[in-house]
Amino acid sequence: MIKTKDLKKFYRTDEVETTALNNINLEVKEGEYVAIMGPSGCGKSTLLNVLGMIDKPSSGEYFFFDEEVSRYSERQRANLRKSNIGFVFQSFNLIDELTVFENVELPLLYLGYSSHERKERVNEVLENMEIIARKNHFPQQLSGGQQQRVAVARAIVARPKLILADEPTGNLDSAHGDEVMRLIDELHESGTTIVMVTHSPAYAEYSQRIIHLFDGHVVSENIQQEFKI
């Protein structure tokens, strides 16, 4: 599904150039569950943004389903992203002015689903996330754990092939964090490819493979479970 070759990302100001990613070579197979770990500032979130086509690399190649996408325009990346990738963020990124239903419905609006299809899909995923009773509530009326359930629902409502999760438990207590990890694990069990950034060794254990970053480099990989195609 994902393959990178000598991927680099650097940021320039008038006085300095900062390298965030340096010669990243990695592969993620369809259906795999990969955790990315490393100290703060090592490039984890930058890598996730590049893999999710939110950002583009400075050099190197990025293949998504054998399609070289590193030089795509923002519009091309957005079109590919919205139909293939779901995002779960540490800060939830819900829109306060929209209800739970409306937040989850957003990806389907962008994809042009009919009103009937949107209603059916959103209700189904909210039911599965056990948050249907809150569908007319606003994010501020929910607990942190409930907000992250809504964020996961929004990420999966369009049935993406890939979920990118950036510290999905970072703002949650341990009980709600465990709950979100179980939800992500269930998504993987249903066939969704997961790439997750985490600081937690315990939560990284849910994955099949752990990639360790340091100063923008991949420094090691640990296989947790054999991946079977």
mmCIF file with all atom_site columns, C-alpha atoms in Angstrom:
data_model
loop_
_atom_site.group_PDB
_atom_site.id
_atom_site.type_symbol
_atom_site.label_atom_id
_atom_site.label_alt_id
_atom_site.label_comp_id
_atom_site.label_asym_id
_atom_site.label_entity_id
_atom_site.label_seq_id
_atom_site.pdbx_PDB_ins_code
_atom_site.Cartn_x
_atom_site.Cartn_y
_atom_site.Cartn_z
_atom_site.occupancy
_atom_site.B_iso_or_equiv
_atom_site.pdbx_formal_charge
_atom_site.auth_seq_id
_atom_site.auth_comp_id
_atom_site.auth_asym_id
_atom_site.auth_atom_id
_atom_site.pdbx_PDB_model_num
ATOM 1   C CA . MET A 1 1   ? 0.000   0.000   0.000  1.00 0.00 ? 1   MET A CA 1
ATOM 2   C CA . ILE A 1 2   ? 2.740   2.462   1.060  1.00 0.00 ? 2   ILE A CA 1
ATOM 3   C CA . LYS A 1 3   ? 6.343   2.614   -0.059 1.00 0.00 ? 3   LYS A CA 1
ATOM 4   C CA . THR A 1 4   ? 8.835   5.447   0.375  1.00 0.00 ? 4   THR A CA 1
ATOM 5   C CA . LYS A 1 5   ? 12.301  5.808   -1.147 1.00 0.00 ? 5   LYS A CA 1
ATOM 6   C CA . ASP A 1 6   ? 14.862  8.200   0.338  1.00 0.00 ? 6   ASP A CA 1
ATOM 7   C CA . LEU A 1 7   ? 12.094  10.481  1.572  1.00 0.00 ? 7   LEU A CA 1
ATOM 8   C CA . LYS A 1 8   ? 13.266  13.834  2.931  1.00 0.00 ? 8   LYS A CA 1
ATOM 9   C CA . LYS A 1 9   ? 11.441  16.778  4.420  1.00 0.00 ? 9   LYS A CA 1
ATOM 10  C CA . PHE A 1 10  ? 13.140  20.002  5.416  1.00 0.00 ? 10  PHE A CA 1
ATOM 11  C CA . TYR A 1 11  ? 11.935  23.451  6.390  1.00 0.00 ? 11  TYR A CA 1
ATOM 12  C CA . ARG A 1 12  ? 13.780  26.641  5.445  1.00 0.00 ? 12  ARG A CA 1
ATOM 13  C CA . THR A 1 13  ? 13.790  30.087  6.971  1.00 0.00 ? 13  THR A CA 1
ATOM 14  C CA . ASP A 1 14  ? 16.008  32.993  5.956  1.00 0.00 ? 14  ASP A CA 1
ATOM 15  C CA . GLU A 1 15  ? 18.700  31.865  8.369  1.00 0.00 ? 15  GLU A CA 1
ATOM 16  C CA . VAL A 1 16  ? 18.410  28.129  8.895  1.00 0.00 ? 16  VAL A CA 1
ATOM 17  C CA . GLU A 1 17  ? 17.340  24.853  7.294  1.00 0.00 ? 17  GLU A CA 1
ATOM 18  C CA . THR A 1 18  ? 15.831  22.198  9.553  1.00 0.00 ? 18  THR A CA 1
ATOM 19  C CA . THR A 1 19  ? 15.677  18.562  8.444  1.00 0.00 ? 19  THR A CA 1
ATOM 20  C CA . ALA A 1 20  ? 12.551  16.838  9.767  1.00 0.00 ? 20  ALA A CA 1
ATOM 21  C CA . LEU A 1 21  ? 12.845  13.606  7.762  1.00 0.00 ? 21  LEU A CA 1
ATOM 22  C CA . ASN A 1 22  ? 16.076  12.223  6.354  1.00 0.00 ? 22  ASN A CA 1
ATOM 23  C CA . ASN A 1 23  ? 16.188  9.331   3.852  1.00 0.00 ? 23  ASN A CA 1
ATOM 24  C CA . ILE A 1 24  ? 13.098  7.501   5.076  1.00 0.00 ? 24  ILE A CA 1
ATOM 25  C CA . ASN A 1 25  ? 12.682  4.104   3.414  1.00 0.00 ? 25  ASN A CA 1
ATOM 26  C CA . LEU A 1 26  ? 9.679   2.119   4.575  1.00 0.00 ? 26  LEU A CA 1
ATOM 27  C CA . GLU A 1 27  ? 6.857   -0.102  3.374  1.00 0.00 ? 27  GLU A CA 1
ATOM 28  C CA . VAL A 1 28  ? 3.415   -0.738  4.820  1.00 0.00 ? 28  VAL A CA 1
ATOM 29  C CA . LYS A 1 29  ? 1.424   -3.609  3.391  1.00 0.00 ? 29  LYS A CA 1
ATOM 30  C CA . GLU A 1 30  ? -2.338  -3.469  2.962  1.00 0.00 ? 30  GLU A CA 1
ATOM 31  C CA . GLY A 1 31  ? -4.003  -4.762  6.129  1.00 0.00 ? 31  GLY A CA 1
ATOM 32  C CA . GLU A 1 32  ? -0.942  -4.169  8.318  1.00 0.00 ? 32  GLU A CA 1
ATOM 33  C CA . TYR A 1 33  ? -0.898  -2.407  11.714 1.00 0.00 ? 33  TYR A CA 1
ATOM 34  C CA . VAL A 1 34  ? 2.239   -0.316  12.232 1.00 0.00 ? 34  VAL A CA 1
ATOM 35  C CA . ALA A 1 35  ? 3.211   1.854   15.195 1.00 0.00 ? 35  ALA A CA 1
ATOM 36  C CA . ILE A 1 36  ? 5.726   4.717   14.878 1.00 0.00 ? 36  ILE A CA 1
ATOM 37  C CA . MET A 1 37  ? 7.654   5.674   18.011 1.00 0.00 ? 37  MET A CA 1
ATOM 38  C CA . GLY A 1 38  ? 10.433  8.074   18.958 1.00 0.00 ? 38  GLY A CA 1
ATOM 39  C CA . PRO A 1 39  ? 11.172  11.117  21.131 1.00 0.00 ? 39  PRO A CA 1
ATOM 40  C CA . SER A 1 40  ? 9.386   14.436  20.667 1.00 0.00 ? 40  SER A CA 1
ATOM 41  C CA . GLY A 1 41  ? 10.642  16.317  17.622 1.00 0.00 ? 41  GLY A CA 1
ATOM 42  C CA . CYS A 1 42  ? 12.033  13.240  15.857 1.00 0.00 ? 42  CYS A CA 1
ATOM 43  C CA . GLY A 1 43  ? 9.719   13.585  12.829 1.00 0.00 ? 43  GLY A CA 1
ATOM 44  C CA . LYS A 1 44  ? 6.835   11.241  13.689 1.00 0.00 ? 44  LYS A CA 1
ATOM 45  C CA . SER A 1 45  ? 3.984   13.653  12.974 1.00 0.00 ? 45  SER A CA 1
ATOM 46  C CA . THR A 1 46  ? 5.787   15.048  9.925  1.00 0.00 ? 46  THR A CA 1
ATOM 47  C CA . LEU A 1 47  ? 6.065   11.533  8.520  1.00 0.00 ? 47  LEU A CA 1
ATOM 48  C CA . LEU A 1 48  ? 2.373   10.905  9.185  1.00 0.00 ? 48  LEU A CA 1
ATOM 49  C CA . ASN A 1 49  ? 1.452   14.166  7.422  1.00 0.00 ? 49  ASN A CA 1
ATOM 50  C CA . VAL A 1 50  ? 3.496   13.170  4.376  1.00 0.00 ? 50  VAL A CA 1
ATOM 51  C CA . LEU A 1 51  ? 2.019   9.655   4.311  1.00 0.00 ? 51  LEU A CA 1
ATOM 52  C CA . GLY A 1 52  ? -1.452  11.207  4.617  1.00 0.00 ? 52  GLY A CA 1
ATOM 53  C CA . MET A 1 53  ? -0.722  13.630  1.763  1.00 0.00 ? 53  MET A CA 1
ATOM 54  C CA . ILE A 1 54  ? -1.431  16.628  3.993  1.00 0.00 ? 54  ILE A CA 1
ATOM 55  C CA . ASP A 1 55  ? 2.150   17.690  3.291  1.00 0.00 ? 55  ASP A CA 1
ATOM 56  C CA . LYS A 1 56  ? 4.545   16.824  0.469  1.00 0.00 ? 56  LYS A CA 1
ATOM 57  C CA . PRO A 1 57  ? 8.161   15.676  0.774  1.00 0.00 ? 57  PRO A CA 1
ATOM 58  C CA . SER A 1 58  ? 11.067  17.928  -0.170 1.00 0.00 ? 58  SER A CA 1
ATOM 59  C CA . SER A 1 59  ? 12.683  15.071  -2.097 1.00 0.00 ? 59  SER A CA 1
ATOM 60  C CA . GLY A 1 60  ? 12.467  11.317  -2.557 1.00 0.00 ? 60  GLY A CA 1
ATOM 61  C CA . GLU A 1 61  ? 9.578   9.187   -3.741 1.00 0.00 ? 61  GLU A CA 1
ATOM 62  C CA . TYR A 1 62  ? 6.273   8.162   -2.179 1.00 0.00 ? 62  TYR A CA 1
ATOM 63  C CA . PHE A 1 63  ? 4.213   5.376   -3.717 1.00 0.00 ? 63  PHE A CA 1
ATOM 64  C CA . PHE A 1 64  ? 0.586   4.927   -2.653 1.00 0.00 ? 64  PHE A CA 1
ATOM 65  C CA . PHE A 1 65  ? -0.901  1.775   -4.194 1.00 0.00 ? 65  PHE A CA 1
ATOM 66  C CA . ASP A 1 66  ? 1.997   1.814   -6.705 1.00 0.00 ? 66  ASP A CA 1
ATOM 67  C CA . GLU A 1 67  ? 1.155   5.392   -7.692 1.00 0.00 ? 67  GLU A CA 1
ATOM 68  C CA . GLU A 1 68  ? 4.028   7.887   -7.268 1.00 0.00 ? 68  GLU A CA 1
ATOM 69  C CA . VAL A 1 69  ? 2.333   10.801  -5.508 1.00 0.00 ? 69  VAL A CA 1
ATOM 70  C CA . SER A 1 70  ? 5.192   12.897  -4.088 1.00 0.00 ? 70  SER A CA 1
ATOM 71  C CA . ARG A 1 71  ? 4.899   15.603  -6.752 1.00 0.00 ? 71  ARG A CA 1
ATOM 72  C CA . TYR A 1 72  ? 1.113   15.710  -6.912 1.00 0.00 ? 72  TYR A CA 1
ATOM 73  C CA . SER A 1 73  ? -0.593  19.078  -6.594 1.00 0.00 ? 73  SER A CA 1
ATOM 74  C CA . GLU A 1 74  ? -2.625  19.890  -3.480 1.00 0.00 ? 74  GLU A CA 1
ATOM 75  C CA . ARG A 1 75  ? -5.852  19.200  -5.400 1.00 0.00 ? 75  ARG A CA 1
ATOM 76  C CA . GLN A 1 76  ? -4.593  15.819  -6.621 1.00 0.00 ? 76  GLN A CA 1
ATOM 77  C CA . ARG A 1 77  ? -3.451  14.894  -3.111 1.00 0.00 ? 77  ARG A CA 1
ATOM 78  C CA . ALA A 1 78  ? -6.783  16.010  -1.625 1.00 0.00 ? 78  ALA A CA 1
ATOM 79  C CA . ASN A 1 79  ? -8.776  13.905  -4.100 1.00 0.00 ? 79  ASN A CA 1
ATOM 80  C CA . LEU A 1 80  ? -6.683  10.821  -3.361 1.00 0.00 ? 80  LEU A CA 1
ATOM 81  C CA . ARG A 1 81  ? -6.688  11.487  0.375  1.00 0.00 ? 81  ARG A CA 1
ATOM 82  C CA . LYS A 1 82  ? -10.415 11.994  0.896  1.00 0.00 ? 82  LYS A CA 1
ATOM 83  C CA . SER A 1 83  ? -11.394 8.713   -0.768 1.00 0.00 ? 83  SER A CA 1
ATOM 84  C CA . ASN A 1 84  ? -8.664  6.533   0.764  1.00 0.00 ? 84  ASN A CA 1
ATOM 85  C CA . ILE A 1 85  ? -7.448  7.883   4.119  1.00 0.00 ? 85  ILE A CA 1
ATOM 86  C CA . GLY A 1 86  ? -9.055  8.566   7.484  1.00 0.00 ? 86  GLY A CA 1
ATOM 87  C CA . PHE A 1 87  ? -7.311  10.615  10.207 1.00 0.00 ? 87  PHE A CA 1
ATOM 88  C CA . VAL A 1 88  ? -7.540  10.410  13.997 1.00 0.00 ? 88  VAL A CA 1
ATOM 89  C CA . PHE A 1 89  ? -5.783  13.259  15.837 1.00 0.00 ? 89  PHE A CA 1
ATOM 90  C CA . GLN A 1 90  ? -4.695  13.715  19.450 1.00 0.00 ? 90  GLN A CA 1
ATOM 91  C CA . SER A 1 91  ? -6.740  16.909  19.765 1.00 0.00 ? 91  SER A CA 1
ATOM 92  C CA . PHE A 1 92  ? -9.906  15.354  18.221 1.00 0.00 ? 92  PHE A CA 1
ATOM 93  C CA . ASN A 1 93  ? -10.257 18.274  15.712 1.00 0.00 ? 93  ASN A CA 1
ATOM 94  C CA . LEU A 1 94  ? -14.042 18.260  15.954 1.00 0.00 ? 94  LEU A CA 1
ATOM 95  C CA . ILE A 1 95  ? -15.951 21.375  14.891 1.00 0.00 ? 95  ILE A CA 1
ATOM 96  C CA . ASP A 1 96  ? -17.595 22.880  17.976 1.00 0.00 ? 96  ASP A CA 1
ATOM 97  C CA . GLU A 1 97  ? -20.471 24.463  16.024 1.00 0.00 ? 97  GLU A CA 1
ATOM 98  C CA . LEU A 1 98  ? -21.540 21.120  14.513 1.00 0.00 ? 98  LEU A CA 1
ATOM 99  C CA . THR A 1 99  ? -23.370 18.292  16.248 1.00 0.00 ? 99  THR A CA 1
ATOM 100 C CA . VAL A 1 100 ? -21.870 14.818  16.577 1.00 0.00 ? 100 VAL A CA 1
ATOM 101 C CA . PHE A 1 101 ? -23.925 13.693  13.559 1.00 0.00 ? 101 PHE A CA 1
ATOM 102 C CA . GLU A 1 102 ? -22.791 16.673  11.472 1.00 0.00 ? 102 GLU A CA 1
ATOM 103 C CA . ASN A 1 103 ? -19.121 16.203  12.392 1.00 0.00 ? 103 ASN A CA 1
ATOM 104 C CA . VAL A 1 104 ? -19.194 12.560  11.329 1.00 0.00 ? 104 VAL A CA 1
ATOM 105 C CA . GLU A 1 105 ? -21.171 13.402  8.183  1.00 0.00 ? 105 GLU A CA 1
ATOM 106 C CA . LEU A 1 106 ? -18.529 15.852  6.857  1.00 0.00 ? 106 LEU A CA 1
ATOM 107 C CA . PRO A 1 107 ? -16.342 13.379  4.903  1.00 0.00 ? 107 PRO A CA 1
ATOM 108 C CA . LEU A 1 108 ? -19.431 12.048  3.115  1.00 0.00 ? 108 LEU A CA 1
ATOM 109 C CA . LEU A 1 109 ? -20.466 15.587  2.128  1.00 0.00 ? 109 LEU A CA 1
ATOM 110 C CA . TYR A 1 110 ? -17.038 16.136  0.563  1.00 0.00 ? 110 TYR A CA 1
ATOM 111 C CA . LEU A 1 111 ? -17.390 12.857  -1.335 1.00 0.00 ? 111 LEU A CA 1
ATOM 112 C CA . GLY A 1 112 ? -20.816 13.791  -2.708 1.00 0.00 ? 112 GLY A CA 1
ATOM 113 C CA . TYR A 1 113 ? -22.953 11.124  -1.005 1.00 0.00 ? 113 TYR A CA 1
ATOM 114 C CA . SER A 1 114 ? -26.714 11.623  -1.119 1.00 0.00 ? 114 SER A CA 1
ATOM 115 C CA . SER A 1 115 ? -28.625 12.741  1.969  1.00 0.00 ? 115 SER A CA 1
ATOM 116 C CA . HIS A 1 116 ? -30.132 9.261   2.395  1.00 0.00 ? 116 HIS A CA 1
ATOM 117 C CA . GLU A 1 117 ? -26.729 7.550   2.099  1.00 0.00 ? 117 GLU A CA 1
ATOM 118 C CA . ARG A 1 118 ? -25.172 9.986   4.552  1.00 0.00 ? 118 ARG A CA 1
ATOM 119 C CA . LYS A 1 119 ? -27.867 9.433   7.136  1.00 0.00 ? 119 LYS A CA 1
ATOM 120 C CA . GLU A 1 120 ? -27.608 5.662   6.809  1.00 0.00 ? 120 GLU A CA 1
ATOM 121 C CA . ARG A 1 121 ? -23.797 5.570   7.020  1.00 0.00 ? 121 ARG A CA 1
ATOM 122 C CA . VAL A 1 122 ? -23.515 8.043   9.907  1.00 0.00 ? 122 VAL A CA 1
ATOM 123 C CA . ASN A 1 123 ? -26.155 6.308   12.018 1.00 0.00 ? 123 ASN A CA 1
ATOM 124 C CA . GLU A 1 124 ? -24.507 2.941   11.358 1.00 0.00 ? 124 GLU A CA 1
ATOM 125 C CA . VAL A 1 125 ? -21.051 4.065   12.428 1.00 0.00 ? 125 VAL A CA 1
ATOM 126 C CA . LEU A 1 126 ? -22.352 5.953   15.484 1.00 0.00 ? 126 LEU A CA 1
ATOM 127 C CA . GLU A 1 127 ? -24.204 2.805   16.493 1.00 0.00 ? 127 GLU A CA 1
ATOM 128 C CA . ASN A 1 128 ? -21.013 0.761   16.115 1.00 0.00 ? 128 ASN A CA 1
ATOM 129 C CA . MET A 1 129 ? -19.066 3.329   18.155 1.00 0.00 ? 129 MET A CA 1
ATOM 130 C CA . GLU A 1 130 ? -21.803 3.204   20.829 1.00 0.00 ? 130 GLU A CA 1
ATOM 131 C CA . ILE A 1 131 ? -22.259 6.992   20.642 1.00 0.00 ? 131 ILE A CA 1
ATOM 132 C CA . ILE A 1 132 ? -25.592 7.111   18.767 1.00 0.00 ? 132 ILE A CA 1
ATOM 133 C CA . ALA A 1 133 ? -27.397 8.469   21.852 1.00 0.00 ? 133 ALA A CA 1
ATOM 134 C CA . ARG A 1 134 ? -25.205 11.590  21.625 1.00 0.00 ? 134 ARG A CA 1
ATOM 135 C CA . LYS A 1 135 ? -25.686 12.295  17.921 1.00 0.00 ? 135 LYS A CA 1
ATOM 136 C CA . ASN A 1 136 ? -27.480 15.618  18.484 1.00 0.00 ? 136 ASN A CA 1
ATOM 137 C CA . HIS A 1 137 ? -25.012 16.810  21.132 1.00 0.00 ? 137 HIS A CA 1
ATOM 138 C CA . PHE A 1 138 ? -22.178 19.234  20.469 1.00 0.00 ? 138 PHE A CA 1
ATOM 139 C CA . PRO A 1 139 ? -18.517 18.300  21.134 1.00 0.00 ? 139 PRO A CA 1
ATOM 140 C CA . GLN A 1 140 ? -18.308 20.516  24.244 1.00 0.00 ? 140 GLN A CA 1
ATOM 141 C CA . GLN A 1 141 ? -21.103 18.458  25.810 1.00 0.00 ? 141 GLN A CA 1
ATOM 142 C CA . LEU A 1 142 ? -19.049 15.252  25.567 1.00 0.00 ? 142 LEU A CA 1
ATOM 143 C CA . SER A 1 143 ? -16.250 13.756  27.646 1.00 0.00 ? 143 SER A CA 1
ATOM 144 C CA . GLY A 1 144 ? -12.780 13.371  26.128 1.00 0.00 ? 144 GLY A CA 1
ATOM 145 C CA . GLY A 1 145 ? -13.368 9.676   25.511 1.00 0.00 ? 145 GLY A CA 1
ATOM 146 C CA . GLN A 1 146 ? -16.676 10.376  23.799 1.00 0.00 ? 146 GLN A CA 1
ATOM 147 C CA . GLN A 1 147 ? -15.098 13.069  21.617 1.00 0.00 ? 147 GLN A CA 1
ATOM 148 C CA . GLN A 1 148 ? -12.395 10.652  20.478 1.00 0.00 ? 148 GLN A CA 1
ATOM 149 C CA . ARG A 1 149 ? -15.087 8.057   19.663 1.00 0.00 ? 149 ARG A CA 1
ATOM 150 C CA . VAL A 1 150 ? -16.703 10.687  17.437 1.00 0.00 ? 150 VAL A CA 1
ATOM 151 C CA . ALA A 1 151 ? -13.316 11.441  15.852 1.00 0.00 ? 151 ALA A CA 1
ATOM 152 C CA . VAL A 1 152 ? -12.811 7.732   15.111 1.00 0.00 ? 152 VAL A CA 1
ATOM 153 C CA . ALA A 1 153 ? -16.349 7.534   13.693 1.00 0.00 ? 153 ALA A CA 1
ATOM 154 C CA . ARG A 1 154 ? -15.602 10.485  11.398 1.00 0.00 ? 154 ARG A CA 1
ATOM 155 C CA . ALA A 1 155 ? -12.345 8.834   10.289 1.00 0.00 ? 155 ALA A CA 1
ATOM 156 C CA . ILE A 1 156 ? -14.008 5.562   9.277  1.00 0.00 ? 156 ILE A CA 1
ATOM 157 C CA . VAL A 1 157 ? -17.431 6.667   8.000  1.00 0.00 ? 157 VAL A CA 1
ATOM 158 C CA . ALA A 1 158 ? -16.247 6.754   4.369  1.00 0.00 ? 158 ALA A CA 1
ATOM 159 C CA . ARG A 1 159 ? -14.688 3.288   4.814  1.00 0.00 ? 159 ARG A CA 1
ATOM 160 C CA . PRO A 1 160 ? -11.113 4.344   4.011  1.00 0.00 ? 160 PRO A CA 1
ATOM 161 C CA . LYS A 1 161 ? -8.435  1.785   3.216  1.00 0.00 ? 161 LYS A CA 1
ATOM 162 C CA . LEU A 1 162 ? -5.949  3.462   5.573  1.00 0.00 ? 162 LEU A CA 1
ATOM 163 C CA . ILE A 1 163 ? -6.291  5.038   9.025  1.00 0.00 ? 163 ILE A CA 1
ATOM 164 C CA . LEU A 1 164 ? -3.528  7.387   10.204 1.00 0.00 ? 164 LEU A CA 1
ATOM 165 C CA . ALA A 1 165 ? -3.675  8.008   13.951 1.00 0.00 ? 165 ALA A CA 1
ATOM 166 C CA . ASP A 1 166 ? -1.478  10.698  15.526 1.00 0.00 ? 166 ASP A CA 1
ATOM 167 C CA . GLU A 1 167 ? -1.240  10.137  19.309 1.00 0.00 ? 167 GLU A CA 1
ATOM 168 C CA . PRO A 1 168 ? -4.952  9.154   19.422 1.00 0.00 ? 168 PRO A CA 1
ATOM 169 C CA . THR A 1 169 ? -4.831  8.613   23.201 1.00 0.00 ? 169 THR A CA 1
ATOM 170 C CA . GLY A 1 170 ? -2.609  11.581  24.063 1.00 0.00 ? 170 GLY A CA 1
ATOM 171 C CA . ASN A 1 171 ? -5.373  13.696  25.625 1.00 0.00 ? 171 ASN A CA 1
ATOM 172 C CA . LEU A 1 172 ? -7.172  10.831  27.356 1.00 0.00 ? 172 LEU A CA 1
ATOM 173 C CA . ASP A 1 173 ? -6.897  9.152   30.740 1.00 0.00 ? 173 ASP A CA 1
ATOM 174 C CA . SER A 1 174 ? -5.843  5.508   30.781 1.00 0.00 ? 174 SER A CA 1
ATOM 175 C CA . ALA A 1 175 ? -9.378  4.087   30.831 1.00 0.00 ? 175 ALA A CA 1
ATOM 176 C CA . HIS A 1 176 ? -10.524 6.119   27.816 1.00 0.00 ? 176 HIS A CA 1
ATOM 177 C CA . GLY A 1 177 ? -7.169  5.536   26.129 1.00 0.00 ? 177 GLY A CA 1
ATOM 178 C CA . ASP A 1 178 ? -7.619  1.774   26.450 1.00 0.00 ? 178 ASP A CA 1
ATOM 179 C CA . GLU A 1 179 ? -11.120 2.113   25.008 1.00 0.00 ? 179 GLU A CA 1
ATOM 180 C CA . VAL A 1 180 ? -9.892  3.996   21.924 1.00 0.00 ? 180 VAL A CA 1
ATOM 181 C CA . MET A 1 181 ? -7.095  1.468   21.401 1.00 0.00 ? 181 MET A CA 1
ATOM 182 C CA . ARG A 1 182 ? -9.646  -1.342  21.430 1.00 0.00 ? 182 ARG A CA 1
ATOM 183 C CA . LEU A 1 183 ? -11.659 0.501   18.780 1.00 0.00 ? 183 LEU A CA 1
ATOM 184 C CA . ILE A 1 184 ? -8.563  0.914   16.586 1.00 0.00 ? 184 ILE A CA 1
ATOM 185 C CA . ASP A 1 185 ? -7.670  -2.741  17.098 1.00 0.00 ? 185 ASP A CA 1
ATOM 186 C CA . GLU A 1 186 ? -11.173 -3.745  15.981 1.00 0.00 ? 186 GLU A CA 1
ATOM 187 C CA . LEU A 1 187 ? -10.768 -1.610  12.844 1.00 0.00 ? 187 LEU A CA 1
ATOM 188 C CA . HIS A 1 188 ? -7.568  -3.479  12.060 1.00 0.00 ? 188 HIS A CA 1
ATOM 189 C CA . GLU A 1 189 ? -9.276  -6.822  12.664 1.00 0.00 ? 189 GLU A CA 1
ATOM 190 C CA . SER A 1 190 ? -11.913 -5.817  10.105 1.00 0.00 ? 190 SER A CA 1
ATOM 191 C CA . GLY A 1 191 ? -9.188  -5.310  7.462  1.00 0.00 ? 191 GLY A CA 1
ATOM 192 C CA . THR A 1 192 ? -8.273  -1.621  7.741  1.00 0.00 ? 192 THR A CA 1
ATOM 193 C CA . THR A 1 193 ? -4.586  -0.683  7.469  1.00 0.00 ? 193 THR A CA 1
ATOM 194 C CA . ILE A 1 194 ? -3.430  1.275   10.525 1.00 0.00 ? 194 ILE A CA 1
ATOM 195 C CA . VAL A 1 195 ? -0.384  3.526   10.931 1.00 0.00 ? 195 VAL A CA 1
ATOM 196 C CA . MET A 1 196 ? -0.275  5.027   14.422 1.00 0.00 ? 196 MET A CA 1
ATOM 197 C CA . VAL A 1 197 ? 2.125   7.466   16.080 1.00 0.00 ? 197 VAL A CA 1
ATOM 198 C CA . THR A 1 198 ? 2.378   6.876   19.820 1.00 0.00 ? 198 THR A CA 1
ATOM 199 C CA . HIS A 1 199 ? 4.665   7.588   22.785 1.00 0.00 ? 199 HIS A CA 1
ATOM 200 C CA . SER A 1 200 ? 3.217   4.647   24.708 1.00 0.00 ? 200 SER A CA 1
ATOM 201 C CA . PRO A 1 201 ? 5.124   1.338   24.574 1.00 0.00 ? 201 PRO A CA 1
ATOM 202 C CA . ALA A 1 202 ? 2.018   -0.402  25.925 1.00 0.00 ? 202 ALA A CA 1
ATOM 203 C CA . TYR A 1 203 ? -0.177  0.909   23.100 1.00 0.00 ? 203 TYR A CA 1
ATOM 204 C CA . ALA A 1 204 ? 2.523   0.198   20.504 1.00 0.00 ? 204 ALA A CA 1
ATOM 205 C CA . GLU A 1 205 ? 2.209   -3.453  21.536 1.00 0.00 ? 205 GLU A CA 1
ATOM 206 C CA . TYR A 1 206 ? -1.175  -3.550  19.795 1.00 0.00 ? 206 TYR A CA 1
ATOM 207 C CA . SER A 1 207 ? 0.626   -3.256  16.450 1.00 0.00 ? 207 SER A CA 1
ATOM 208 C CA . GLN A 1 208 ? 2.296   -5.906  14.307 1.00 0.00 ? 208 GLN A CA 1
ATOM 209 C CA . ARG A 1 209 ? 5.440   -3.822  13.756 1.00 0.00 ? 209 ARG A CA 1
ATOM 210 C CA . ILE A 1 210 ? 7.062   -0.889  15.541 1.00 0.00 ? 210 ILE A CA 1
ATOM 211 C CA . ILE A 1 211 ? 9.175   1.623   13.605 1.00 0.00 ? 211 ILE A CA 1
ATOM 212 C CA . HIS A 1 212 ? 11.515  3.739   15.737 1.00 0.00 ? 212 HIS A CA 1
ATOM 213 C CA . LEU A 1 213 ? 12.485  7.228   14.539 1.00 0.00 ? 213 LEU A CA 1
ATOM 214 C CA . PHE A 1 214 ? 15.318  9.394   15.849 1.00 0.00 ? 214 PHE A CA 1
ATOM 215 C CA . ASP A 1 215 ? 16.349  12.755  14.398 1.00 0.00 ? 215 ASP A CA 1
ATOM 216 C CA . GLY A 1 216 ? 14.358  12.128  11.227 1.00 0.00 ? 216 GLY A CA 1
ATOM 217 C CA . HIS A 1 217 ? 15.859  8.677   10.582 1.00 0.00 ? 217 HIS A CA 1
ATOM 218 C CA . VAL A 1 218 ? 14.398  5.191   10.908 1.00 0.00 ? 218 VAL A CA 1
ATOM 219 C CA . VAL A 1 219 ? 16.803  3.669   13.440 1.00 0.00 ? 219 VAL A CA 1
ATOM 220 C CA . SER A 1 220 ? 15.146  0.291   14.057 1.00 0.00 ? 220 SER A CA 1
ATOM 221 C CA . GLU A 1 221 ? 12.098  -1.881  13.454 1.00 0.00 ? 221 GLU A CA 1
ATOM 222 C CA . ASN A 1 222 ? 10.614  -4.523  15.732 1.00 0.00 ? 222 ASN A CA 1
ATOM 223 C CA . ILE A 1 223 ? 8.235   -7.153  14.397 1.00 0.00 ? 223 ILE A CA 1
ATOM 224 C CA . GLN A 1 224 ? 5.592   -7.945  17.000 1.00 0.00 ? 224 GLN A CA 1
ATOM 225 C CA . GLN A 1 225 ? 3.515   -10.414 15.007 1.00 0.00 ? 225 GLN A CA 1
ATOM 226 C CA . GLU A 1 226 ? 4.055   -12.038 11.642 1.00 0.00 ? 226 GLU A CA 1
ATOM 227 C CA . PHE A 1 227 ? 1.979   -10.329 8.975  1.00 0.00 ? 227 PHE A CA 1
ATOM 228 C CA . LYS A 1 228 ? 0.053   -12.727 6.763  1.00 0.00 ? 228 LYS A CA 1
ATOM 229 C CA . ILE A 1 229 ? -1.224  -11.674 3.354  1.00 0.00 ? 229 ILE A CA 1
#
